[in-house]
């Protein structure tokens, strides 16, 4: 729940900075851009879900394939 609250309370600038660090890490680990996704848009979307989860007392669930 701590991560959900942190995402819900993150500023746009903090999400932009996090997306930049995430992109840099992907590039350094794989020596290539691993994704065509707009990581800032992904984080902002998850942050909106986190706001809803906090407001309703719910949580977030994530899975990947």
PDB file of C-alpha atoms in Angstrom:
ATOM      1  CA  UNK A   1       0.000   0.000   0.000  1.00  0.00           C
ATOM      2  CA  UNK A   2       2.969   2.314   0.553  1.00  0.00           C
ATOM      3  CA  UNK A   3       3.853   2.267  -3.153  1.00  0.00           C
ATOM      4  CA  UNK A   4       0.228   2.945  -4.087  1.00  0.00           C
ATOM      5  CA  UNK A   5       0.143   5.986  -1.815  1.00  0.00           C
ATOM      6  CA  UNK A   6       3.490   7.208  -3.134  1.00  0.00           C
ATOM      7  CA  UNK A   7       2.268   6.974  -6.720  1.00  0.00           C
ATOM      8  CA  UNK A   8      -1.013   8.646  -5.815  1.00  0.00           C
ATOM      9  CA  UNK A   9       0.832  11.568  -4.229  1.00  0.00           C
ATOM     10  CA  UNK A  10       3.595  11.934  -6.808  1.00  0.00           C
ATOM     11  CA  UNK A  11       3.849  15.181  -8.727  1.00  0.00           C
ATOM     12  CA  UNK A  12       4.020  15.267 -12.511  1.00  0.00           C
ATOM     13  CA  UNK A  13       7.673  16.322 -12.202  1.00  0.00           C
ATOM     14  CA  UNK A  14       8.465  13.343  -9.959  1.00  0.00           C
ATOM     15  CA  UNK A  15       6.793  10.955 -12.405  1.00  0.00           C
ATOM     16  CA  UNK A  16       8.749  12.496 -15.302  1.00  0.00           C
ATOM     17  CA  UNK A  17      12.000  12.088 -13.362  1.00  0.00           C
ATOM     18  CA  UNK A  18      11.164   8.485 -12.475  1.00  0.00           C
ATOM     19  CA  UNK A  19      10.368   7.701 -16.114  1.00  0.00           C
ATOM     20  CA  UNK A  20      13.740   9.131 -17.121  1.00  0.00           C
ATOM     21  CA  UNK A  21      15.566   6.959 -14.583  1.00  0.00           C
ATOM     22  CA  UNK A  22      13.534   3.921 -15.686  1.00  0.00           C
ATOM     23  CA  UNK A  23      14.455   4.538 -19.346  1.00  0.00           C
ATOM     24  CA  UNK A  24      18.128   4.986 -18.453  1.00  0.00           C
ATOM     25  CA  UNK A  25      18.122   1.734 -16.505  1.00  0.00           C
ATOM     26  CA  UNK A  26      16.527  -0.174 -19.376  1.00  0.00           C
ATOM     27  CA  UNK A  27      19.153   1.211 -21.768  1.00  0.00           C
ATOM     28  CA  UNK A  28      22.063   0.422 -19.443  1.00  0.00           C
ATOM     29  CA  UNK A  29      20.912  -3.134 -18.740  1.00  0.00           C
ATOM     30  CA  UNK A  30      20.035  -4.063 -22.308  1.00  0.00           C
ATOM     31  CA  UNK A  31      22.205  -1.641 -24.276  1.00  0.00           C
ATOM     32  CA  UNK A  32      19.120  -0.756 -26.268  1.00  0.00           C
ATOM     33  CA  UNK A  33      15.737   0.868 -25.872  1.00  0.00           C
ATOM     34  CA  UNK A  34      13.692  -2.064 -24.683  1.00  0.00           C
ATOM     35  CA  UNK A  35      10.324  -0.473 -25.129  1.00  0.00           C
ATOM     36  CA  UNK A  36       8.514   1.834 -27.498  1.00  0.00           C
ATOM     37  CA  UNK A  37       6.105   2.745 -24.707  1.00  0.00           C
ATOM     38  CA  UNK A  38       5.934   6.301 -23.432  1.00  0.00           C
ATOM     39  CA  UNK A  39       7.086   5.523 -19.895  1.00  0.00           C
ATOM     40  CA  UNK A  40       5.946   8.899 -18.573  1.00  0.00           C
ATOM     41  CA  UNK A  41       2.427   8.205 -19.876  1.00  0.00           C
ATOM     42  CA  UNK A  42       2.518   4.706 -18.349  1.00  0.00           C
ATOM     43  CA  UNK A  43       3.523   6.059 -14.935  1.00  0.00           C
ATOM     44  CA  UNK A  44       0.936   8.844 -15.056  1.00  0.00           C
ATOM     45  CA  UNK A  45      -1.752   6.291 -15.916  1.00  0.00           C
ATOM     46  CA  UNK A  46      -0.719   4.064 -13.010  1.00  0.00           C
ATOM     47  CA  UNK A  47      -0.645   7.119 -10.745  1.00  0.00           C
ATOM     48  CA  UNK A  48      -4.249   7.931 -11.732  1.00  0.00           C
ATOM     49  CA  UNK A  49      -5.228   4.361 -10.851  1.00  0.00           C
ATOM     50  CA  UNK A  50      -3.374   4.742  -7.542  1.00  0.00           C
ATOM     51  CA  UNK A  51      -5.348   7.896  -6.708  1.00  0.00           C
ATOM     52  CA  UNK A  52      -8.568   5.975  -7.312  1.00  0.00           C
ATOM     53  CA  UNK A  53      -7.337   3.046  -5.218  1.00  0.00           C
ATOM     54  CA  UNK A  54      -6.407   5.314  -2.303  1.00  0.00           C
ATOM     55  CA  UNK A  55      -9.714   7.201  -2.551  1.00  0.00           C
ATOM     56  CA  UNK A  56     -11.738   3.981  -2.423  1.00  0.00           C
ATOM     57  CA  UNK A  57      -9.567   2.096   0.062  1.00  0.00           C
ATOM     58  CA  UNK A  58      -8.555  -0.400  -2.621  1.00  0.00           C
ATOM     59  CA  UNK A  59      -5.226  -1.454  -3.958  1.00  0.00           C
ATOM     60  CA  UNK A  60      -3.350  -2.000  -7.176  1.00  0.00           C
ATOM     61  CA  UNK A  61      -2.418  -5.297  -8.767  1.00  0.00           C
ATOM     62  CA  UNK A  62       0.198  -5.631 -11.456  1.00  0.00           C
ATOM     63  CA  UNK A  63       1.252  -8.518 -13.633  1.00  0.00           C
ATOM     64  CA  UNK A  64       3.464  -8.837 -16.664  1.00  0.00           C
ATOM     65  CA  UNK A  65       4.138 -11.457 -19.249  1.00  0.00           C
TER      66      UNK A  65
END
